CSV table of C-alpha atoms in Angstrom, one decimal:
chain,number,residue,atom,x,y,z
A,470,UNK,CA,-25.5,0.5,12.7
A,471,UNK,CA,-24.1,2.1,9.3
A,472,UNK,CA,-21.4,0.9,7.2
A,473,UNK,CA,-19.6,2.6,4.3
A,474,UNK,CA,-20.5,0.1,0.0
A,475,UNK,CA,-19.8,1.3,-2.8
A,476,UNK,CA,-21.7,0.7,-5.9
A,477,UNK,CA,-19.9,0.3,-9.2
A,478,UNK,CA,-22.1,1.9,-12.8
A,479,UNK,CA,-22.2,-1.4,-15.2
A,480,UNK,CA,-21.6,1.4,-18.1
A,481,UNK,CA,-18.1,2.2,-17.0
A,482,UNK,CA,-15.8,2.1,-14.2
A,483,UNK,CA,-16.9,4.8,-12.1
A,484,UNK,CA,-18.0,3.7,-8.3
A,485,UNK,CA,-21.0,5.2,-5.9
A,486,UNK,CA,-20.4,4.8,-2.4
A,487,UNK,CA,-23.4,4.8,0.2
A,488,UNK,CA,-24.3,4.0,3.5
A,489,UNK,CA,-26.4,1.7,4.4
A,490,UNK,CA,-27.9,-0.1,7.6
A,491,UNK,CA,-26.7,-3.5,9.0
A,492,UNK,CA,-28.6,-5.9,10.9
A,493,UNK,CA,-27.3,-6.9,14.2
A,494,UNK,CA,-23.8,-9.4,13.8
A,495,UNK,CA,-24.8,-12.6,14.7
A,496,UNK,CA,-22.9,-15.4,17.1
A,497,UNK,CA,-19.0,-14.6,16.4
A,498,UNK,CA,-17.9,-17.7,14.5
A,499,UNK,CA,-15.2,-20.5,15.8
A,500,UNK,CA,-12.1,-18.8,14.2
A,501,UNK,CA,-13.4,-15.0,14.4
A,502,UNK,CA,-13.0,-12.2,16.1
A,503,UNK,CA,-16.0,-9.5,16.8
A,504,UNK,CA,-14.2,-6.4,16.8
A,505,UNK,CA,-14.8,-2.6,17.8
A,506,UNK,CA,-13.3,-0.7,15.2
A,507,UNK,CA,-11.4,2.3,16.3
A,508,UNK,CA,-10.1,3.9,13.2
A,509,UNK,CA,-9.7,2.6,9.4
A,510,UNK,CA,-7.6,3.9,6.8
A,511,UNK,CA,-8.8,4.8,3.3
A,512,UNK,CA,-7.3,3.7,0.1
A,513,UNK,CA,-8.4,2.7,-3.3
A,514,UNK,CA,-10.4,0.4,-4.5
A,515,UNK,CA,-9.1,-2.1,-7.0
A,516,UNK,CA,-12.2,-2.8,-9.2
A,517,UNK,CA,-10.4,-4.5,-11.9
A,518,UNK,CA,-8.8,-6.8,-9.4
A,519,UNK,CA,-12.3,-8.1,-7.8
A,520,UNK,CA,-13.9,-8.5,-11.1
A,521,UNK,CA,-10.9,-10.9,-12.2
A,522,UNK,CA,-11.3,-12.7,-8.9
A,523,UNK,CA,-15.1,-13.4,-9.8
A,524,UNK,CA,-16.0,-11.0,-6.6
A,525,UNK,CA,-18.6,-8.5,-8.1
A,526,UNK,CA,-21.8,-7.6,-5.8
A,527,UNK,CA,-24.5,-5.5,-5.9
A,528,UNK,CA,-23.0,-3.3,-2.6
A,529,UNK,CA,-19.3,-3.5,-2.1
A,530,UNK,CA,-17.8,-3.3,1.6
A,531,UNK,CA,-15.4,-0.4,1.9
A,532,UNK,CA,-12.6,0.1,4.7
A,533,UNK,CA,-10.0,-2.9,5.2
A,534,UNK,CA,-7.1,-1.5,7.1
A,535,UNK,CA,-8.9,-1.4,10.8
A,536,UNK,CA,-7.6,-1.4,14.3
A,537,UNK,CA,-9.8,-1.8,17.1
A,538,UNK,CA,-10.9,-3.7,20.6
A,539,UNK,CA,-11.9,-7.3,20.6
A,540,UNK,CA,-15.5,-7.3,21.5
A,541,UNK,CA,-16.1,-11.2,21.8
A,542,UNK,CA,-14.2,-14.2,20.4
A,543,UNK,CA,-15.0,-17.5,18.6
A,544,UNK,CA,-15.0,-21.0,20.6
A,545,UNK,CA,-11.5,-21.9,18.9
A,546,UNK,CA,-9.7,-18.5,19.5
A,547,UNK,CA,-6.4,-19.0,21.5
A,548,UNK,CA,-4.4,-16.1,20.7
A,549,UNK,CA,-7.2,-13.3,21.5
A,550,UNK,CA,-9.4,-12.2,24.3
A,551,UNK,CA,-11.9,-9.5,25.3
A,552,UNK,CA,-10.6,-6.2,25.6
A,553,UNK,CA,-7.4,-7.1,23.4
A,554,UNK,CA,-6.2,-3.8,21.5
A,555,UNK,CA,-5.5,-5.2,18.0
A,556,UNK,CA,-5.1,-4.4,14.4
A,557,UNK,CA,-5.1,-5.9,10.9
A,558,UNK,CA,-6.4,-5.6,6.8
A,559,UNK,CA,-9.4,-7.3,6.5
A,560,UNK,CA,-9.6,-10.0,3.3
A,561,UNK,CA,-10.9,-9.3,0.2
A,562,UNK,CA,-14.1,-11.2,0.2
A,563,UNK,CA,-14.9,-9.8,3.9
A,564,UNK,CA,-18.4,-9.3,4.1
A,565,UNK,CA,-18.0,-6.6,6.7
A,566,UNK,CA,-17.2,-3.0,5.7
A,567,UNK,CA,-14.0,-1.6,8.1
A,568,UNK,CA,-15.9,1.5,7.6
A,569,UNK,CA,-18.4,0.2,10.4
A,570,UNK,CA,-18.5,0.1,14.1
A,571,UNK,CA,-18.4,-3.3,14.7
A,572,UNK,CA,-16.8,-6.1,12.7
A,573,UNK,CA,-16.1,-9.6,12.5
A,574,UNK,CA,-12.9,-11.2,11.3
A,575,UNK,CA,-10.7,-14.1,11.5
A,576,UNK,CA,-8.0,-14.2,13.8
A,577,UNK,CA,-5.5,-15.0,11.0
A,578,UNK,CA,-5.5,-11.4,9.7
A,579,UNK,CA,-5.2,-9.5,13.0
A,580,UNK,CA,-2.1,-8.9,15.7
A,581,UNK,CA,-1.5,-6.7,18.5
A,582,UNK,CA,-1.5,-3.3,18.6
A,583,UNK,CA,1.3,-2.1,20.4
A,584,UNK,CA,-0.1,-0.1,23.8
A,585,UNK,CA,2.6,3.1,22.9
A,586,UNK,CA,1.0,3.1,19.5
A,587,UNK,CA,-2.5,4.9,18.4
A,588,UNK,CA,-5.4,4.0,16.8
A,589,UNK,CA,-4.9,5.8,14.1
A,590,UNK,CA,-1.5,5.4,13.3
A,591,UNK,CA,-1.9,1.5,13.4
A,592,UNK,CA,-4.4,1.3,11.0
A,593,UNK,CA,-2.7,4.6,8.8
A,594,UNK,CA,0.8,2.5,8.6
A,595,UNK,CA,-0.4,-1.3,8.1
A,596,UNK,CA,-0.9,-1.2,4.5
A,597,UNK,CA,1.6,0.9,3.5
A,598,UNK,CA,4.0,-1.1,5.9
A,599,UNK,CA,3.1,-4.8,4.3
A,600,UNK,CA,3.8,-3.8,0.7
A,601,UNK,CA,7.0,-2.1,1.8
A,602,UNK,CA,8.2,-5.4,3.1
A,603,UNK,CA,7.0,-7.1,0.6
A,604,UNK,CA,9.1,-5.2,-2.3
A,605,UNK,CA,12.3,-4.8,-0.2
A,606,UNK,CA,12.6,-8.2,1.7
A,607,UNK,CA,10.2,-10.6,-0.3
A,608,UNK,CA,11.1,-9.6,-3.5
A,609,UNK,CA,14.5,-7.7,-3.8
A,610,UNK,CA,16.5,-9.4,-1.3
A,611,UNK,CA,17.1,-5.9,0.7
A,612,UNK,CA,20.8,-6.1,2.6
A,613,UNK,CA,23.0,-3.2,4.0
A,614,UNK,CA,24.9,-1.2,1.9
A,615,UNK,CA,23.0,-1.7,-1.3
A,616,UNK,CA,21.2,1.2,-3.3
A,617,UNK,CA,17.6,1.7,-3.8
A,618,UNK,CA,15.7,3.9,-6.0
A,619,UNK,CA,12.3,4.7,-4.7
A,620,UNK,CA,9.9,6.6,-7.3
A,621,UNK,CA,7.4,9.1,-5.7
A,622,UNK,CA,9.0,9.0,-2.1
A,623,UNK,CA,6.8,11.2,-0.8
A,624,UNK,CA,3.3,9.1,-1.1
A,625,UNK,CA,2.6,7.4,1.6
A,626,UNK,CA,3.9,3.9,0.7
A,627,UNK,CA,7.2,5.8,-0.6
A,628,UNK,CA,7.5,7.3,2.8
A,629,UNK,CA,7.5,3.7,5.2
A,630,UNK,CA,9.4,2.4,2.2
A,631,UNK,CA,12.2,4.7,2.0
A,632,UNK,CA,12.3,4.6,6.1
A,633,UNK,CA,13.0,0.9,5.7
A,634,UNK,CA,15.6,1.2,3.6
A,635,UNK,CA,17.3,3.3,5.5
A,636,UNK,CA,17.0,1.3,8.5
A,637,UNK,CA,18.1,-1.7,6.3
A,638,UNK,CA,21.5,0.3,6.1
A,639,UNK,CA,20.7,1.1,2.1
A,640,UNK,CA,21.6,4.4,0.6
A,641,UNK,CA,18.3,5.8,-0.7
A,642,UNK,CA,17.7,7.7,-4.2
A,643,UNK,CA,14.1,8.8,-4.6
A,644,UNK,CA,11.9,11.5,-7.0
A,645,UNK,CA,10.2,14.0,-6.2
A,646,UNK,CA,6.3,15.1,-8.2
A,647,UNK,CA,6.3,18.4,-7.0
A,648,UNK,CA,8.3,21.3,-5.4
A,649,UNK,CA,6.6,20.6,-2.0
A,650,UNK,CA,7.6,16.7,-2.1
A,651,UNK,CA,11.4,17.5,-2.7
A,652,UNK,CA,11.3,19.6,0.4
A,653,UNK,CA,9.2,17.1,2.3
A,654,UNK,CA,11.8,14.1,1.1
A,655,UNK,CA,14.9,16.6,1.3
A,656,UNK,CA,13.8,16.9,5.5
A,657,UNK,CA,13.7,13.5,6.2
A,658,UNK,CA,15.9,11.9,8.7
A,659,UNK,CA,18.1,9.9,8.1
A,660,UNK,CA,19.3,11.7,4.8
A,661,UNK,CA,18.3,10.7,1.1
A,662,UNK,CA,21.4,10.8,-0.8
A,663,UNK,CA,20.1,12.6,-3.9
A,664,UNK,CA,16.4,13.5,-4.8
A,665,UNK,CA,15.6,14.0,-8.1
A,666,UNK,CA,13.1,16.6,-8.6
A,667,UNK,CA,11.1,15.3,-11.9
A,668,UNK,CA,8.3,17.7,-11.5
A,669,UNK,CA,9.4,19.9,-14.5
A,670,UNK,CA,10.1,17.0,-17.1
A,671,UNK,CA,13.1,18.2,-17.8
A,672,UNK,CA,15.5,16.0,-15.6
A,673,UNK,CA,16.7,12.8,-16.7
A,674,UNK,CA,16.4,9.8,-14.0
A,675,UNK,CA,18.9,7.3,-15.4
A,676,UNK,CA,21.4,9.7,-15.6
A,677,UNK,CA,21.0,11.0,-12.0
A,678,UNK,CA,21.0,7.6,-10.6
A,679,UNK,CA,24.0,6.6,-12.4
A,680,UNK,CA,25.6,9.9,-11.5
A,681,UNK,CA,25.1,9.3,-7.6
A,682,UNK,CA,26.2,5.7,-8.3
A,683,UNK,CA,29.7,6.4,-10.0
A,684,UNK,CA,28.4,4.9,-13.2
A,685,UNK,CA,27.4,1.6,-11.6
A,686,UNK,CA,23.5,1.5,-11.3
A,687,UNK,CA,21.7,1.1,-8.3
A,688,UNK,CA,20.8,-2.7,-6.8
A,689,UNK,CA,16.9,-2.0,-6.8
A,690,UNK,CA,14.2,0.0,-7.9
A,691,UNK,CA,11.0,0.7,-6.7
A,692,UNK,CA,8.9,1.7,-9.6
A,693,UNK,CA,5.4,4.0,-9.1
A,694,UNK,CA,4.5,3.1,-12.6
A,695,UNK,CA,6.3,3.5,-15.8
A,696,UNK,CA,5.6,4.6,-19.2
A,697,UNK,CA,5.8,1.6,-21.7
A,698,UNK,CA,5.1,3.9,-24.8
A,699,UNK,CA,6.9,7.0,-26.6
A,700,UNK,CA,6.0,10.5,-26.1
A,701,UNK,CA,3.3,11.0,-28.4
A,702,UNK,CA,1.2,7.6,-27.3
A,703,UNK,CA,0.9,8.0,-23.4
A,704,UNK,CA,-0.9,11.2,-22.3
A,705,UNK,CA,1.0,14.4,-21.1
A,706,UNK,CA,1.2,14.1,-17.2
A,707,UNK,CA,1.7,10.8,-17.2
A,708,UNK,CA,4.4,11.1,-19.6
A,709,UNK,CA,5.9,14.0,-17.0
A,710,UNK,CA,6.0,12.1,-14.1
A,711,UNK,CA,6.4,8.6,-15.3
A,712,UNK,CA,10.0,7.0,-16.5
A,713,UNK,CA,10.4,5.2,-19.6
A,714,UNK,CA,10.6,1.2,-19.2
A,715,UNK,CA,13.8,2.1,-20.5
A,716,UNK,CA,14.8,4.4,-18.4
A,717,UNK,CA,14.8,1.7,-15.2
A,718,UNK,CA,16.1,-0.9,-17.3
A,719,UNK,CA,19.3,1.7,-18.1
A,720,UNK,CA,19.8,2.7,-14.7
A,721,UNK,CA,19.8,-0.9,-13.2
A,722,UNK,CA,23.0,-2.0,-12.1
A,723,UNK,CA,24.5,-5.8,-12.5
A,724,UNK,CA,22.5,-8.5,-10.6
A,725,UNK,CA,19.7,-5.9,-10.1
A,726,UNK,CA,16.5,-5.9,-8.9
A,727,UNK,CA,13.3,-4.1,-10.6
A,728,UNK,CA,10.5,-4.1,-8.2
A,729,UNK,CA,7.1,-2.6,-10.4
A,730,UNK,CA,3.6,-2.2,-9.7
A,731,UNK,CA,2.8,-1.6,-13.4
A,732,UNK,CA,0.7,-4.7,-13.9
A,733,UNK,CA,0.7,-4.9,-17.6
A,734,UNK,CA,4.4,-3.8,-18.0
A,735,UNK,CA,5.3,-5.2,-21.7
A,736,UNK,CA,9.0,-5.7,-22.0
A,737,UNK,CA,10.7,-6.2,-25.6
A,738,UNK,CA,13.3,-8.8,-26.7
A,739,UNK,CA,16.1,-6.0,-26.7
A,740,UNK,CA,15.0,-5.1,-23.0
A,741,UNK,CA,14.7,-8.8,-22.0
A,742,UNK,CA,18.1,-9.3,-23.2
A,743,UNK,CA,19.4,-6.1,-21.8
A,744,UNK,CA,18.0,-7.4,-18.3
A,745,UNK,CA,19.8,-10.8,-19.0
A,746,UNK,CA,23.2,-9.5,-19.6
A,747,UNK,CA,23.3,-7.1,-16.3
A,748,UNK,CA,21.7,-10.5,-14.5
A,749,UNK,CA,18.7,-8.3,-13.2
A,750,UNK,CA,15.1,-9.8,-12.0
A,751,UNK,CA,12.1,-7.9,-12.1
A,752,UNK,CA,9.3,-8.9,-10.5
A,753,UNK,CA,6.1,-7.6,-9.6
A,754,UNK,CA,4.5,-5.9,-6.6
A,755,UNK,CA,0.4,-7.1,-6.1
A,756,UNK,CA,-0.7,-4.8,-3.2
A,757,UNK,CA,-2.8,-8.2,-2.3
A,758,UNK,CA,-0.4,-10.8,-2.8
A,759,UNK,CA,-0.3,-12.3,0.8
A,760,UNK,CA,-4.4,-11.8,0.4
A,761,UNK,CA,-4.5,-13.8,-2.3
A,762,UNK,CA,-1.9,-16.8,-1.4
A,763,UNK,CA,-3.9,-18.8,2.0
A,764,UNK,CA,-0.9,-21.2,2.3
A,765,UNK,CA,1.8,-17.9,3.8
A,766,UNK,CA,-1.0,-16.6,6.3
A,767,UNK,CA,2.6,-17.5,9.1
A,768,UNK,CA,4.7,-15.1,6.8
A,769,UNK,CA,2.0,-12.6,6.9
A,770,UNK,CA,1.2,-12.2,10.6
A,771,UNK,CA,5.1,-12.1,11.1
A,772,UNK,CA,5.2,-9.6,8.7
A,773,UNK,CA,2.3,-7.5,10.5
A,774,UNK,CA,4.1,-7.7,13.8
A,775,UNK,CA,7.2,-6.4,12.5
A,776,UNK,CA,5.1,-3.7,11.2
A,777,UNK,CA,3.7,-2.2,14.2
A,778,UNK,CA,7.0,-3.4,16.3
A,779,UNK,CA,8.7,-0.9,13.8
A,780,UNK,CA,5.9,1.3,14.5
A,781,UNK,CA,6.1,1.7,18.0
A,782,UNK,CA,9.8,2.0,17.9
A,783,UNK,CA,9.6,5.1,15.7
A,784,UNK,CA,11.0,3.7,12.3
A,785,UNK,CA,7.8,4.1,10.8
A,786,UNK,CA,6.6,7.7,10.7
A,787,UNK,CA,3.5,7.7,8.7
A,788,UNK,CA,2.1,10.5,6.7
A,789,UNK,CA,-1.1,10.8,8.1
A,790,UNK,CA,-3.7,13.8,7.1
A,791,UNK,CA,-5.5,14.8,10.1
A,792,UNK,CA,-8.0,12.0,11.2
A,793,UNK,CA,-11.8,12.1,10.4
A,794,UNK,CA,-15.3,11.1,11.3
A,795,UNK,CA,-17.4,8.6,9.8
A,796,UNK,CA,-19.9,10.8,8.3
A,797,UNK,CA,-17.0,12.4,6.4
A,798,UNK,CA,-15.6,9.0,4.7
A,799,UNK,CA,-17.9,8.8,1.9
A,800,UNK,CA,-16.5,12.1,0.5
A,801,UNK,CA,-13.1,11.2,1.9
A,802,UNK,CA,-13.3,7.7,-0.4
A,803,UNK,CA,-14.4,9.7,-3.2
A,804,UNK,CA,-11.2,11.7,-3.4
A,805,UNK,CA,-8.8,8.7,-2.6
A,806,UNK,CA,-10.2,6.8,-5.3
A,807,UNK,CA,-9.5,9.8,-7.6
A,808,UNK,CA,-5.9,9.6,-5.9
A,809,UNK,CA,-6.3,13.0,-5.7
A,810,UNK,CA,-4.8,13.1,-1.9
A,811,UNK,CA,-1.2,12.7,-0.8
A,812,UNK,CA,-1.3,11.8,3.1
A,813,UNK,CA,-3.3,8.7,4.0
A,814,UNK,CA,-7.1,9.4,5.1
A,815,UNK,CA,-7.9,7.6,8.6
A,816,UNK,CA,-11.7,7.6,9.8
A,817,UNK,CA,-11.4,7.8,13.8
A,818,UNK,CA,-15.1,6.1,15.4
């Protein structure tokens, strides 16, 4: 039986990832579940992250977001049996790659799959879906009526995000990279209010967003990344694509909420006070947050459910590139780690 390490060069940051053979799982554990993986779903690696958490090995266990049959269960397992369709994000320090046929896990990171959703879908949408919850309900308060500014709408997380909002009742702004984006977001259903087209560099993102807002500033923003430096300092594409700290700081309206996943986001006294006179928050979004906090595992798995419920109900429609076999991950990996791809990568066993 094969599963999918990677292999990270001690000279720089660059990753190898190879197969290798496992030995036969042994006796499934009290609390865990031995699982039949169905289909995973790719996404980066965060490197930096598991070196600050001390979690550095010589052959790294790729594929988390899994969904698959329950094969056999542990002696304390109330809530799972045999032949249970299920799905779920495997922890950080899982010894198991999801990128395998068979797995082990503990029960407090799966849920069941819906029977009207597929394999594929569940384990293409529960990533994306978490973080989405996490920026609009955990972390901005997310409430009908308000406005939210989504950056990059058309990755995959953009996409569940921006189809939460609207379900929320929220009138949606988002930006578009590229030509083909703006005509993806500008064919979504229900309709975004305004897309900004920021491909060219030439359009101005505070001033749209105030524009569509009558001068007022939208309740919360959804950052992709900012720029933290002036033109000359930060290279050219990112300097395209990326607004100014600035920019989201200006277009934030009164008692506003700045949701970023720039993790080293550097904010001057002038921009600290210009955030305390509007009353705004910003806080940050840490893709493993719920990974890394064992006391909320009861938030989590709610979360999760809500996730696929949404799923099955056709809120969530996931961009999802056309599925592949397992043979093709380790080129597949390769180019999601480049985030080189736009729709999300799902190995189907």
């Amino acid at each position: 039986m094969k599963g999918l390490y990677f292999q990270q060069n001690n000279t720089n940051e660059e990753i190898t990832f190879v197969f290798q053979e496992r030995e036969n799982l042994p006796l499934t554990e009290d609390n865990f579940v031995k699982l039949q993986v169905k289909a995973c779903a790719l996404s980066q690696i965060n490197t930096k992250l598991l070196a600050e958490m001390k979690m550095e090995k010589d052959f790294f266990p790729v594929g988390r977001e899994i969904a698959g049959i329950v094969l056999d269960v542990g002696s304390k397992i109330s809530f799972f049996q045999p032949d249970d369709e299920v799905v779920g994000i495997l922890p950080l320090d899982s010894e198991d790659p999801g990128l395998c046929e068979v797995v082990r896990v503990h029960e407090h990171y799966l849920v069941h799959k819906p029977e009207k959703v597929t394999w594929t879908e569940a384990a293409g949408t529960i990533r994306d879906g978490v973080q989405a919850y996490t920026a609009l309900h955990y972390l901005s308060h997310l409430s009908p009526g308000k406005s939210v500014l989504i950056m990059d709408g058309a990755s995959t997380f953009g996409t569940i995000a921006i189809q939460l909002a609207h379900h929320r009742g929220a009138k949606v702004i988002s930006t578009a990279c590229s030509l083909e984006d703006k005509q993806y977001l500008e064919r979504l259903r229900p309709t975004i209010a305004r897309v900004i087209d920021i491909s060219n560099g030439k359009v101005h993102v505070a001033e749209s967003c105030l524009e569509e807002t009558g001068g007022l500033g939208v309740d919360i923003v959804l950052d992709a990344g900012v720029r933290l430096y002036s033109k000359d300092d930060e290279p050219a594409v990112k300097f395209q694509l990326l607004p100014h700290k600035h920019d989201i700081i200006t277009l934030l309206g009164v008692g506003g909420h700045w949701v970023t996943r720039e993790e080293n986001l550097q904010l001057d006294p002038p921009d600290s006070h210009c955030l305390f006179l509007k009353g705004a928050t910003v806080s940050f979004l840490n893709d493993e947050v719920w990974n890394l906090s064992n006391v909320q595992q009861g938030k989590y798995l709610c979360i999760l459910k809500d996730v696929m419920e949404k799923l099955s109900t056709g809120v969530f429609r996931p961009q999802l590139d056309e599925p592949i076999l397992l043979y093709e991950a380790k080129v597949s990996m390769e180019i999601v780690q480049k985030n080189q791809g736009r729709k999300k990568q799902v190995v189907q066993f």
